[in-house]
Amino acid sequence: MKLIKKGAEAYLYLDDWYGIKVIRKVRISKQYRVKIFDNYLRKSRTLNEAKLLFSAKSIGVPVPAVFDVDVTNSTIIMEFIPGVLLRDYLPQASNKELRQLFEVIGKYVGLLHSNGIFHGDLTTSNMILCNGKPFLIDFGLGGFSKEIEHLGVDIHLMLRALESTHYKVINECFSAFIKGYSQVFNKYNLVLRKVKEIRLRGRYVIERRVKK
Amino acid sequence: MIILGIECTAHTFGCGIADDNGNILANVYSEYIPAKGGIHPREAARHHSNVAPKILKDSLKQSKVSISEISGIAISLGPGLGPCLRTGATIARALAIYFNKPLIPINHCVAHIEIAKLMCNAKDPLVVYVSGGNTIIAAYAEGKYRIFGETLDIALGNCLDVFAREAGLPHPGGPRIEKLALKGKKFIPLPYVVKGQDMSFSGLLTAAIRKLREGFSLEDLCYSLQEVAFSMVCEVAERALAHTMKKELILTGGVAANKRLQKMLKDVAKEHGAKFGVVPKEYARDNGAMIAWTGVLAFKSGITIPVENSLIKPRWRLDSIEVPWVESNYEIN
């Protein structure tokens, strides 16, 4: 068992599971949190993530397959996806490539949303590019909902991630994302309107002062 | 070079004086304390205009410099409460015109970050800025301070203050909650809301107030409220730290004085091999010295504003401001 990533929330180990190369994702106890709350948070997120990964897989969204769940130890054993984080790949991608990638990602997210699944943390750090195909990972903050509010937050987070990390190519990426998203999800208009509303709720938003 | 800075975005009117060696020569302030309820913007502005002459004189006296030695007047033009900003800006403009000094526009949030870097001797930190008005996790990248997490509704300090007020605790609420929390024994589950990198405290506040009315122990509630709210901040800070890979973590703003929050963030920093720093109280709260010091940095980069253009900006976002004085090795991926 080899530690390959120390994330903020969990440690990822590369492991062998009955002859299959797997990722053992262990949500680690946080010293800063009180014990009872720490346990509750880790267990509920582990279970949540496993359910979401399974559901996403079953509707055809590329995510790691779940092999086993150990809620007591806040552990998920899942498929190992070799590849590079989208965050690290984007800087060297051409504009054409960016558009293609984000259109595909938009389709996947649209597929999730039309099946009542939201990811909860859509950033380029939570996407792996494997043989040219983007995989979505880390569903710990996600959930099951068809409420436009939840879906809107997903899109808002995607936009925020682009703003803070990929600000140079934000227009390329986001317009392609929406292109893919709107092809798959028929309520995209409602969601995009909600995204605007969510952004206006933020602090110090100039547009809020402008009367409609 | 010596700069006079004026802070007046919310409850505090402050004057600070700083030189270009990073020396704070004066830091004098007065805080408006409402008789009841929260900050009334008009009353706060009235307080500021009443205390301004004395605070200004005291700061000059403390620094032992005369107004003729001052190279420029730095003013916090936003973000903040309109009436307060207008009062401070009027004073700054008057000084600039009368003494023929350049006026330097400063963003309040940038100033909090710059004074934090100065006080903690940090080069390129991740900053956790938590106060009554702001909850921002920010770091520098390519010309601007980028926001890696913020509140979607009320600020952390606001959440604590309002809860304290509802519980009948006297002003200031934060420190009282901290004291009572030490006596708390039972953890009461309260809503924990992290959406991606952003936090929401309004539901937590409502739930805590409801539990209070249902008769739960105030000590237990203070304890649980702090634990849940601070855990949210820590989680977002930790993820921002992992994402940006910064090697310094700094805590500033009014809530930075809270020992429990300090301890929790210190643990976060330790886990990621980052150096942890807390800004001393008088520079963590709203103050004029931070405006003066940021004024020094901005003025050195040639940033001034003609008086006739010096409009206040109540909604001036941190991530919209160019900070050309920051030199950093950070390269965005």
Short mmCIF file of N, CA, C and O in Angstrom, two decimals, chain B residues 11-136:
data_model
loop_
_atom_site.label_atom_id
_atom_site.label_comp_id
_atom_site.label_asym_id
_atom_site.label_seq_id
_atom_site.Cartn_x
_atom_site.Cartn_y
_atom_site.Cartn_z
N HIS B 11 -17.36 50.24 11.96
CA HIS B 11 -17.52 50.76 13.32
C HIS B 11 -16.31 51.55 13.82
O HIS B 11 -16.37 52.20 14.84
N THR B 12 -15.17 51.45 13.11
CA THR B 12 -13.95 52.08 13.63
C THR B 12 -13.52 53.27 12.79
O THR B 12 -13.50 53.19 11.56
N PHE B 13 -13.20 54.37 13.49
CA PHE B 13 -12.48 55.44 12.82
C PHE B 13 -11.06 55.39 13.34
O PHE B 13 -10.82 55.44 14.54
N GLY B 14 -10.11 55.26 12.43
CA GLY B 14 -8.72 55.14 12.87
C GLY B 14 -7.77 55.91 11.99
O GLY B 14 -8.00 56.07 10.79
N CYS B 15 -6.71 56.43 12.62
CA CYS B 15 -5.65 57.08 11.85
C CYS B 15 -4.35 56.35 12.18
O CYS B 15 -4.05 56.09 13.34
N GLY B 16 -3.59 56.05 11.14
CA GLY B 16 -2.32 55.40 11.35
C GLY B 16 -1.26 56.09 10.52
O GLY B 16 -1.58 56.74 9.52
N ILE B 17 -0.01 55.97 10.96
CA ILE B 17 1.08 56.57 10.20
C ILE B 17 2.17 55.52 10.04
O ILE B 17 2.54 54.84 11.01
N ALA B 18 2.64 55.36 8.80
CA ALA B 18 3.65 54.33 8.53
C ALA B 18 4.72 54.90 7.61
O ALA B 18 4.44 55.80 6.81
N ASP B 19 5.93 54.37 7.74
CA ASP B 19 6.98 54.79 6.80
C ASP B 19 7.36 53.64 5.88
O ASP B 19 6.85 52.53 6.02
N ASP B 20 8.24 53.91 4.92
CA ASP B 20 8.52 52.89 3.92
C ASP B 20 9.52 51.85 4.37
O ASP B 20 9.94 51.00 3.59
N ASN B 21 9.91 51.88 5.65
CA ASN B 21 10.71 50.79 6.19
C ASN B 21 9.84 49.79 6.93
O ASN B 21 10.34 48.88 7.59
N GLY B 22 8.54 50.00 6.85
CA GLY B 22 7.63 49.09 7.55
C GLY B 22 7.47 49.42 9.02
O GLY B 22 7.03 48.58 9.80
N ASN B 23 7.85 50.63 9.40
CA ASN B 23 7.62 51.04 10.79
C ASN B 23 6.24 51.66 10.92
O ASN B 23 5.87 52.53 10.13
N ILE B 24 5.50 51.22 11.93
CA ILE B 24 4.21 51.85 12.22
C ILE B 24 4.50 52.92 13.27
O ILE B 24 4.87 52.61 14.41
N LEU B 25 4.34 54.18 12.88
CA LEU B 25 4.70 55.28 13.78
C LEU B 25 3.54 55.66 14.68
O LEU B 25 3.74 56.22 15.75
N ALA B 26 2.33 55.39 14.21
CA ALA B 26 1.16 55.69 15.04
C ALA B 26 0.00 54.80 14.62
O ALA B 26 -0.11 54.41 13.46
N ASN B 27 -0.83 54.46 15.59
CA ASN B 27 -2.05 53.69 15.31
C ASN B 27 -3.08 54.04 16.37
O ASN B 27 -3.04 53.51 17.48
N VAL B 28 -3.96 54.98 16.04
CA VAL B 28 -4.95 55.46 17.01
C VAL B 28 -6.33 55.23 16.42
O VAL B 28 -6.53 55.45 15.22
N TYR B 29 -7.24 54.72 17.25
CA TYR B 29 -8.59 54.50 16.70
C TYR B 29 -9.65 54.66 17.78
O TYR B 29 -9.36 54.66 18.98
N SER B 30 -10.87 54.83 17.30
CA SER B 30 -12.01 54.88 18.21
C SER B 30 -13.12 54.05 17.58
O SER B 30 -13.38 54.15 16.39
N GLU B 31 -13.76 53.22 18.41
CA GLU B 31 -14.79 52.35 17.88
C GLU B 31 -16.17 52.82 18.32
O GLU B 31 -16.39 53.16 19.49
N TYR B 32 -17.09 52.85 17.37
CA TYR B 32 -18.48 53.17 17.67
C TYR B 32 -19.13 51.94 18.26
O TYR B 32 -19.12 50.87 17.67
N ILE B 33 -19.67 52.09 19.48
CA ILE B 33 -20.35 50.96 20.12
C ILE B 33 -21.82 51.29 20.25
O ILE B 33 -22.20 52.21 20.98
N PRO B 34 -22.67 50.56 19.53
CA PRO B 34 -24.10 50.87 19.56
C PRO B 34 -24.68 50.64 20.95
O PRO B 34 -24.29 49.69 21.65
N ALA B 35 -25.62 51.52 21.36
CA ALA B 35 -26.28 51.37 22.66
C ALA B 35 -27.07 50.07 22.67
O ALA B 35 -27.10 49.35 23.66
N LYS B 36 -27.73 49.77 21.56
CA LYS B 36 -28.38 48.46 21.43
C LYS B 36 -28.45 48.09 19.96
O LYS B 36 -28.36 48.95 19.10
N GLY B 37 -28.56 46.78 19.71
CA GLY B 37 -28.62 46.32 18.32
C GLY B 37 -27.28 46.38 17.63
O GLY B 37 -26.24 46.50 18.28
N GLY B 38 -27.31 46.29 16.31
CA GLY B 38 -26.07 46.29 15.54
C GLY B 38 -25.64 47.69 15.16
O GLY B 38 -26.14 48.68 15.71
N ILE B 39 -24.70 47.78 14.22
CA ILE B 39 -24.18 49.09 13.80
C ILE B 39 -25.25 49.84 13.01
O ILE B 39 -25.76 49.33 12.01
N HIS B 40 -25.59 51.03 13.45
CA HIS B 40 -26.47 51.88 12.66
C HIS B 40 -25.56 52.77 11.82
O HIS B 40 -24.82 53.59 12.38
N PRO B 41 -25.59 52.63 10.49
CA PRO B 41 -24.61 53.33 9.66
C PRO B 41 -24.57 54.85 9.91
O PRO B 41 -23.49 55.43 9.99
N ARG B 42 -25.74 55.45 10.07
CA ARG B 42 -25.77 56.90 10.26
C ARG B 42 -25.12 57.28 11.60
O ARG B 42 -24.33 58.21 11.69
N GLU B 43 -25.46 56.50 12.64
CA GLU B 43 -24.90 56.80 13.96
C GLU B 43 -23.39 56.57 13.98
O GLU B 43 -22.64 57.31 14.62
N ALA B 44 -22.95 55.52 13.27
CA ALA B 44 -21.52 55.24 13.21
C ALA B 44 -20.79 56.39 12.51
O ALA B 44 -19.74 56.86 12.97
N ALA B 45 -21.38 56.89 11.41
CA ALA B 45 -20.77 58.00 10.68
C ALA B 45 -20.70 59.24 11.56
O ALA B 45 -19.71 59.98 11.55
N ARG B 46 -21.77 59.45 12.37
CA ARG B 46 -21.78 60.61 13.26
C ARG B 46 -20.65 60.49 14.29
O ARG B 46 -19.95 61.45 14.57
N HIS B 47 -20.50 59.28 14.82
CA HIS B 47 -19.41 59.03 15.76
C HIS B 47 -18.06 59.36 15.12
O HIS B 47 -17.23 60.04 15.71
N HIS B 48 -17.88 58.89 13.87
CA HIS B 48 -16.60 59.11 13.18
C HIS B 48 -16.31 60.60 13.03
O HIS B 48 -15.19 61.05 13.27
N SER B 49 -17.32 61.37 12.62
CA SER B 49 -17.04 62.79 12.40
C SER B 49 -16.78 63.50 13.74
O SER B 49 -16.04 64.47 13.80
N ASN B 50 -17.39 62.98 14.82
CA ASN B 50 -17.13 63.58 16.14
C ASN B 50 -15.70 63.33 16.63
O ASN B 50 -15.07 64.22 17.18
N VAL B 51 -15.23 62.09 16.43
CA VAL B 51 -13.92 61.75 17.00
C VAL B 51 -12.75 62.08 16.07
O VAL B 51 -11.60 62.15 16.50
N ALA B 52 -13.05 62.30 14.78
CA ALA B 52 -11.98 62.43 13.79
C ALA B 52 -10.89 63.45 14.16
O ALA B 52 -9.70 63.11 14.10
N PRO B 53 -11.25 64.70 14.54
CA PRO B 53 -10.19 65.68 14.81
C PRO B 53 -9.23 65.21 15.91
O PRO B 53 -8.01 65.32 15.78
N LYS B 54 -9.81 64.63 16.95
CA LYS B 54 -8.97 64.19 18.07
C LYS B 54 -8.08 63.01 17.66
O LYS B 54 -6.87 63.01 17.95
N ILE B 55 -8.66 62.03 16.97
CA ILE B 55 -7.89 60.86 16.55
C ILE B 55 -6.74 61.27 15.63
O ILE B 55 -5.61 60.80 15.76
N LEU B 56 -7.05 62.19 14.72
CA LEU B 56 -6.04 62.66 13.78
C LEU B 56 -4.89 63.33 14.51
O LEU B 56 -3.71 63.03 14.29
N LYS B 57 -5.25 64.24 15.44
CA LYS B 57 -4.22 64.96 16.22
C LYS B 57 -3.40 63.98 17.05
O LYS B 57 -2.17 64.07 17.10
N ASP B 58 -4.09 63.05 17.69
CA ASP B 58 -3.40 62.07 18.54
C ASP B 58 -2.41 61.22 17.74
O ASP B 58 -1.33 60.90 18.22
N SER B 59 -2.82 60.87 16.52
CA SER B 59 -1.93 60.02 15.72
C SER B 59 -0.67 60.79 15.33
O SER B 59 0.43 60.24 15.34
N LEU B 60 -0.83 62.05 15.00
CA LEU B 60 0.35 62.86 14.66
C LEU B 60 1.26 63.02 15.87
O LEU B 60 2.47 62.93 15.78
N LYS B 61 0.61 63.24 17.03
CA LYS B 61 1.37 63.40 18.27
C LYS B 61 2.15 62.12 18.57
O LYS B 61 3.35 62.15 18.88
N GLN B 62 1.45 60.98 18.46
CA GLN B 62 2.08 59.69 18.75
C GLN B 62 3.28 59.42 17.83
O GLN B 62 4.30 58.89 18.25
N SER B 63 3.15 59.81 16.57
CA SER B 63 4.20 59.52 15.60
C SER B 63 5.36 60.51 15.67
O SER B 63 6.42 60.27 15.13
N LYS B 64 5.10 61.64 16.29
CA LYS B 64 6.08 62.73 16.39
C LYS B 64 6.48 63.26 15.01
O LYS B 64 7.60 63.76 14.83
N VAL B 65 5.60 63.12 14.02
CA VAL B 65 5.87 63.77 12.74
C VAL B 65 4.84 64.88 12.55
O VAL B 65 3.74 64.82 13.07
N SER B 66 5.25 65.90 11.81
CA SER B 66 4.31 66.98 11.53
C SER B 66 3.66 66.70 10.19
O SER B 66 4.17 65.92 9.38
N ILE B 67 2.54 67.36 9.95
CA ILE B 67 1.79 67.09 8.72
C ILE B 67 2.63 67.43 7.49
O ILE B 67 2.47 66.80 6.44
N SER B 68 3.58 68.35 7.64
CA SER B 68 4.40 68.72 6.46
C SER B 68 5.33 67.58 6.04
O SER B 68 5.76 67.50 4.89
N GLU B 69 5.64 66.67 6.98
CA GLU B 69 6.53 65.55 6.64
C GLU B 69 5.78 64.39 5.97
O GLU B 69 6.39 63.42 5.52
N ILE B 70 4.47 64.48 5.97
CA ILE B 70 3.65 63.40 5.39
C ILE B 70 3.68 63.49 3.87
O ILE B 70 3.48 64.55 3.29
N SER B 71 3.94 62.33 3.21
CA SER B 71 4.05 62.34 1.74
C SER B 71 2.71 62.15 1.05
O SER B 71 2.57 62.48 -0.13
N GLY B 72 1.76 61.55 1.74
CA GLY B 72 0.47 61.30 1.09
C GLY B 72 -0.58 60.86 2.10
O GLY B 72 -0.25 60.42 3.20
N ILE B 73 -1.84 60.98 1.68
CA ILE B 73 -2.96 60.59 2.53
C ILE B 73 -3.61 59.35 1.92
O ILE B 73 -4.10 59.39 0.78
N ALA B 74 -3.58 58.24 2.66
CA ALA B 74 -4.23 57.02 2.18
C ALA B 74 -5.61 56.91 2.82
O ALA B 74 -5.76 57.15 4.02
N ILE B 75 -6.59 56.53 2.01
CA ILE B 75 -7.95 56.46 2.53
C ILE B 75 -8.62 55.16 2.10
O ILE B 75 -8.51 54.75 0.94
N SER B 76 -9.32 54.52 3.02
CA SER B 76 -10.06 53.30 2.68
C SER B 76 -11.36 53.69 2.02
O SER B 76 -12.28 54.15 2.67
N LEU B 77 -11.43 53.50 0.71
CA LEU B 77 -12.63 53.91 -0.04
C LEU B 77 -13.68 52.80 -0.09
O LEU B 77 -14.77 52.99 -0.61
N GLY B 78 -13.36 51.63 0.43
CA GLY B 78 -14.34 50.54 0.44
C GLY B 78 -13.64 49.21 0.65
O GLY B 78 -12.41 49.18 0.69
N PRO B 79 -14.36 48.11 0.80
CA PRO B 79 -15.82 48.06 0.91
C PRO B 79 -16.27 48.41 2.32
O PRO B 79 -15.48 48.29 3.26
N GLY B 80 -17.52 48.82 2.45
CA GLY B 80 -18.00 49.19 3.78
C GLY B 80 -19.35 49.87 3.72
O GLY B 80 -20.04 49.82 2.69
N LEU B 81 -19.68 50.51 4.82
CA LEU B 81 -20.98 51.18 4.95
C LEU B 81 -20.89 52.59 4.35
O LEU B 81 -20.01 53.37 4.72
N GLY B 82 -21.79 52.91 3.46
CA GLY B 82 -21.78 54.19 2.74
C GLY B 82 -21.54 55.41 3.60
O GLY B 82 -20.57 56.15 3.38
N PRO B 83 -22.37 55.65 4.61
CA PRO B 83 -22.21 56.87 5.41
C PRO B 83 -20.84 56.96 6.09
O PRO B 83 -20.25 58.03 6.18
N CYS B 84 -20.32 55.82 6.55
CA CYS B 84 -19.02 55.81 7.21
C CYS B 84 -17.92 56.12 6.20
O CYS B 84 -17.03 56.95 6.44
N LEU B 85 -17.99 55.45 5.05
CA LEU B 85 -16.98 55.67 4.01
C LEU B 85 -16.97 57.13 3.58
O LEU B 85 -15.91 57.75 3.40
N ARG B 86 -18.17 57.70 3.44
CA ARG B 86 -18.28 59.08 2.97
C ARG B 86 -17.64 60.04 3.98
O ARG B 86 -16.96 60.98 3.59
N THR B 87 -17.84 59.77 5.26
CA THR B 87 -17.28 60.63 6.30
C THR B 87 -15.76 60.61 6.23
O THR B 87 -15.10 61.66 6.21
N GLY B 88 -15.21 59.41 6.18
CA GLY B 88 -13.75 59.29 6.12
C GLY B 88 -13.17 59.90 4.87
O GLY B 88 -12.15 60.60 4.90
N ALA B 89 -13.85 59.65 3.74
CA ALA B 89 -13.35 60.16 2.46
C ALA B 89 -13.36 61.68 2.46
O ALA B 89 -12.43 62.32 1.95
N THR B 90 -14.40 62.26 3.05
CA THR B 90 -14.49 63.72 3.11
C THR B 90 -13.30 64.29 3.89
O THR B 90 -12.67 65.27 3.47
N ILE B 91 -12.99 63.65 5.01
CA ILE B 91 -11.86 64.12 5.83
C ILE B 91 -10.54 63.99 5.05
O ILE B 91 -9.74 64.92 5.01
N ALA B 92 -10.37 62.85 4.40
CA ALA B 92 -9.13 62.62 3.64
C ALA B 92 -8.99 63.60 2.49
O ALA B 92 -7.90 64.14 2.25
N ARG B 93 -10.08 63.83 1.78
CA ARG B 93 -10.04 64.77 0.65
C ARG B 93 -9.69 66.18 1.14
O ARG B 93 -8.86 66.88 0.54
N ALA B 94 -10.31 66.57 2.26
CA ALA B 94 -10.05 67.91 2.80
C ALA B 94 -8.58 68.07 3.16
O ALA B 94 -7.94 69.07 2.82
N LEU B 95 -8.01 67.04 3.80
CA LEU B 95 -6.59 67.08 4.17
C LEU B 95 -5.72 67.17 2.92
O LEU B 95 -4.76 67.94 2.86
N ALA B 96 -6.07 66.35 1.92
CA ALA B 96 -5.27 66.31 0.70
C ALA B 96 -5.27 67.67 0.00
O ALA B 96 -4.23 68.13 -0.48
N ILE B 97 -6.43 68.29 -0.07
CA ILE B 97 -6.52 69.59 -0.75
C ILE B 97 -5.82 70.67 0.07
O ILE B 97 -4.98 71.42 -0.42
N TYR B 98 -6.14 70.72 1.37
CA TYR B 98 -5.64 71.80 2.20
C TYR B 98 -4.12 71.78 2.33
O TYR B 98 -3.46 72.80 2.23
N PHE B 99 -3.58 70.57 2.49
CA PHE B 99 -2.12 70.47 2.67
C PHE B 99 -1.40 70.12 1.36
O PHE B 99 -0.20 69.91 1.37
N ASN B 100 -2.17 70.06 0.29
CA ASN B 100 -1.62 69.75 -1.03
C ASN B 100 -0.82 68.43 -1.04
O ASN B 100 0.36 68.40 -1.39
N LYS B 101 -1.51 67.36 -0.61
CA LYS B 101 -0.88 66.03 -0.58
C LYS B 101 -1.62 65.12 -1.56
O LYS B 101 -2.83 65.27 -1.76
N PRO B 102 -0.91 64.16 -2.13
CA PRO B 102 -1.60 63.19 -2.99
C PRO B 102 -2.54 62.29 -2.17
O PRO B 102 -2.25 61.97 -1.01
N LEU B 103 -3.63 61.91 -2.80
CA LEU B 103 -4.61 61.04 -2.16
C LEU B 103 -4.41 59.63 -2.72
O LEU B 103 -4.29 59.44 -3.93
N ILE B 104 -4.36 58.61 -1.82
CA ILE B 104 -4.08 57.23 -2.26
C ILE B 104 -5.30 56.36 -1.92
O ILE B 104 -5.65 56.21 -0.76
N PRO B 105 -5.94 55.79 -2.94
CA PRO B 105 -7.13 54.97 -2.69
C PRO B 105 -6.75 53.57 -2.22
O PRO B 105 -5.95 52.90 -2.87
N ILE B 106 -7.30 53.14 -1.10
CA ILE B 106 -6.94 51.83 -0.55
C ILE B 106 -8.19 50.99 -0.33
O ILE B 106 -9.20 51.49 0.15
N ASN B 107 -8.08 49.72 -0.69
CA ASN B 107 -9.15 48.77 -0.41
C ASN B 107 -8.92 48.18 0.99
O ASN B 107 -7.83 47.70 1.31
N HIS B 108 -9.97 48.21 1.78
CA HIS B 108 -9.92 47.77 3.17
C HIS B 108 -9.40 46.32 3.30
O HIS B 108 -8.59 46.02 4.18
N CYS B 109 -9.85 45.43 2.43
CA CYS B 109 -9.45 44.02 2.52
C CYS B 109 -7.98 43.83 2.14
O CYS B 109 -7.26 43.05 2.79
N VAL B 110 -7.53 44.56 1.12
CA VAL B 110 -6.11 44.50 0.75
C VAL B 110 -5.26 44.96 1.93
O VAL B 110 -4.23 44.36 2.25
N ALA B 111 -5.73 46.02 2.62
CA ALA B 111 -4.99 46.56 3.75
C ALA B 111 -4.86 45.52 4.87
O ALA B 111 -3.81 45.38 5.49
N HIS B 112 -5.95 44.78 5.14
CA HIS B 112 -5.89 43.73 6.16
C HIS B 112 -4.82 42.70 5.80
O HIS B 112 -4.09 42.21 6.66
N ILE B 113 -4.73 42.37 4.52
CA ILE B 113 -3.76 41.36 4.08
C ILE B 113 -2.33 41.91 4.19
O ILE B 113 -1.43 41.23 4.69
N GLU B 114 -2.15 43.15 3.74
CA GLU B 114 -0.79 43.71 3.75
C GLU B 114 -0.25 43.89 5.16
O GLU B 114 0.91 43.59 5.42
N ILE B 115 -1.09 44.37 6.08
CA ILE B 115 -0.59 44.56 7.45
C ILE B 115 -0.32 43.18 8.08
O ILE B 115 0.63 43.01 8.85
N ALA B 116 -1.12 42.19 7.68
CA ALA B 116 -0.91 40.83 8.20
C ALA B 116 0.45 40.31 7.74
O ALA B 116 1.20 39.71 8.52
N LYS B 117 0.77 40.54 6.48
CA LYS B 117 2.06 40.08 5.96
C LYS B 117 3.21 40.79 6.67
O LYS B 117 4.22 40.18 6.99
N LEU B 118 3.02 42.08 6.89
CA LEU B 118 4.07 42.86 7.56
C LEU B 118 4.29 42.36 8.99
O LEU B 118 5.42 42.11 9.41
N MET B 119 3.18 42.21 9.73
CA MET B 119 3.28 41.85 11.15
C MET B 119 3.79 40.42 11.35
O MET B 119 4.47 40.13 12.32
N CYS B 120 3.43 39.52 10.44
CA CYS B 120 3.85 38.12 10.60
C CYS B 120 5.11 37.83 9.82
O CYS B 120 5.55 36.68 9.76
N ASN B 121 5.65 38.86 9.18
CA ASN B 121 6.86 38.69 8.39
C ASN B 121 6.69 37.57 7.36
O ASN B 121 7.53 36.70 7.22
N ALA B 122 5.56 37.60 6.67
CA ALA B 122 5.25 36.57 5.69
C ALA B 122 5.46 37.11 4.29
O ALA B 122 5.24 38.29 4.04
N LYS B 123 5.89 36.24 3.39
CA LYS B 123 6.18 36.67 2.03
C LYS B 123 5.00 36.43 1.09
O LYS B 123 4.61 37.30 0.34
N ASP B 124 4.47 35.21 1.15
CA ASP B 124 3.45 34.84 0.18
C ASP B 124 2.45 33.87 0.84
O ASP B 124 2.41 32.70 0.52
N PRO B 125 1.67 34.41 1.78
CA PRO B 125 0.84 33.51 2.59
C PRO B 125 -0.55 33.26 2.01
O PRO B 125 -0.99 33.96 1.10
N LEU B 126 -1.20 32.26 2.57
CA LEU B 126 -2.64 32.13 2.43
C LEU B 126 -3.21 32.88 3.63
O LEU B 126 -2.79 32.67 4.76
N VAL B 127 -4.13 33.79 3.36
CA VAL B 127 -4.66 34.63 4.43
C VAL B 127 -6.09 34.24 4.77
O VAL B 127 -6.94 34.15 3.89
N VAL B 128 -6.33 33.99 6.05
CA VAL B 128 -7.69 33.76 6.53
C VAL B 128 -8.12 35.05 7.23
O VAL B 128 -7.59 35.41 8.28
N TYR B 129 -9.05 35.75 6.61
CA TYR B 129 -9.46 37.06 7.11
C TYR B 129 -10.90 36.96 7.59
O TYR B 129 -11.82 36.85 6.79
N VAL B 130 -11.06 36.94 8.91
CA VAL B 130 -12.38 36.74 9.49
C VAL B 130 -12.72 37.89 10.44
O VAL B 130 -12.02 38.14 11.41
N SER B 131 -13.80 38.61 10.12
CA SER B 131 -14.19 39.75 10.95
C SER B 131 -15.70 39.84 10.98
O SER B 131 -16.40 38.94 10.55
N GLY B 132 -16.19 40.96 11.50
CA GLY B 132 -17.63 41.17 11.56
C GLY B 132 -18.24 41.40 10.20
O GLY B 132 -19.42 41.19 9.98
N GLY B 133 -17.41 41.85 9.27
CA GLY B 133 -17.93 42.19 7.95
C GLY B 133 -17.46 41.26 6.85
O GLY B 133 -18.06 41.21 5.78
N ASN B 134 -16.34 40.55 7.08
CA ASN B 134 -15.77 39.73 6.01
C ASN B 134 -15.35 38.35 6.49
O ASN B 134 -14.93 38.19 7.64
N THR B 135 -15.46 37.38 5.61
CA THR B 135 -14.91 36.05 5.84
C THR B 135 -14.31 35.64 4.51
O THR B 135 -15.03 35.24 3.60
N ILE B 136 -13.01 35.82 4.38
CA ILE B 136 -12.36 35.63 3.09
C ILE B 136 -11.10 34.80 3.26
O ILE B 136 -10.32 35.04 4.19
#
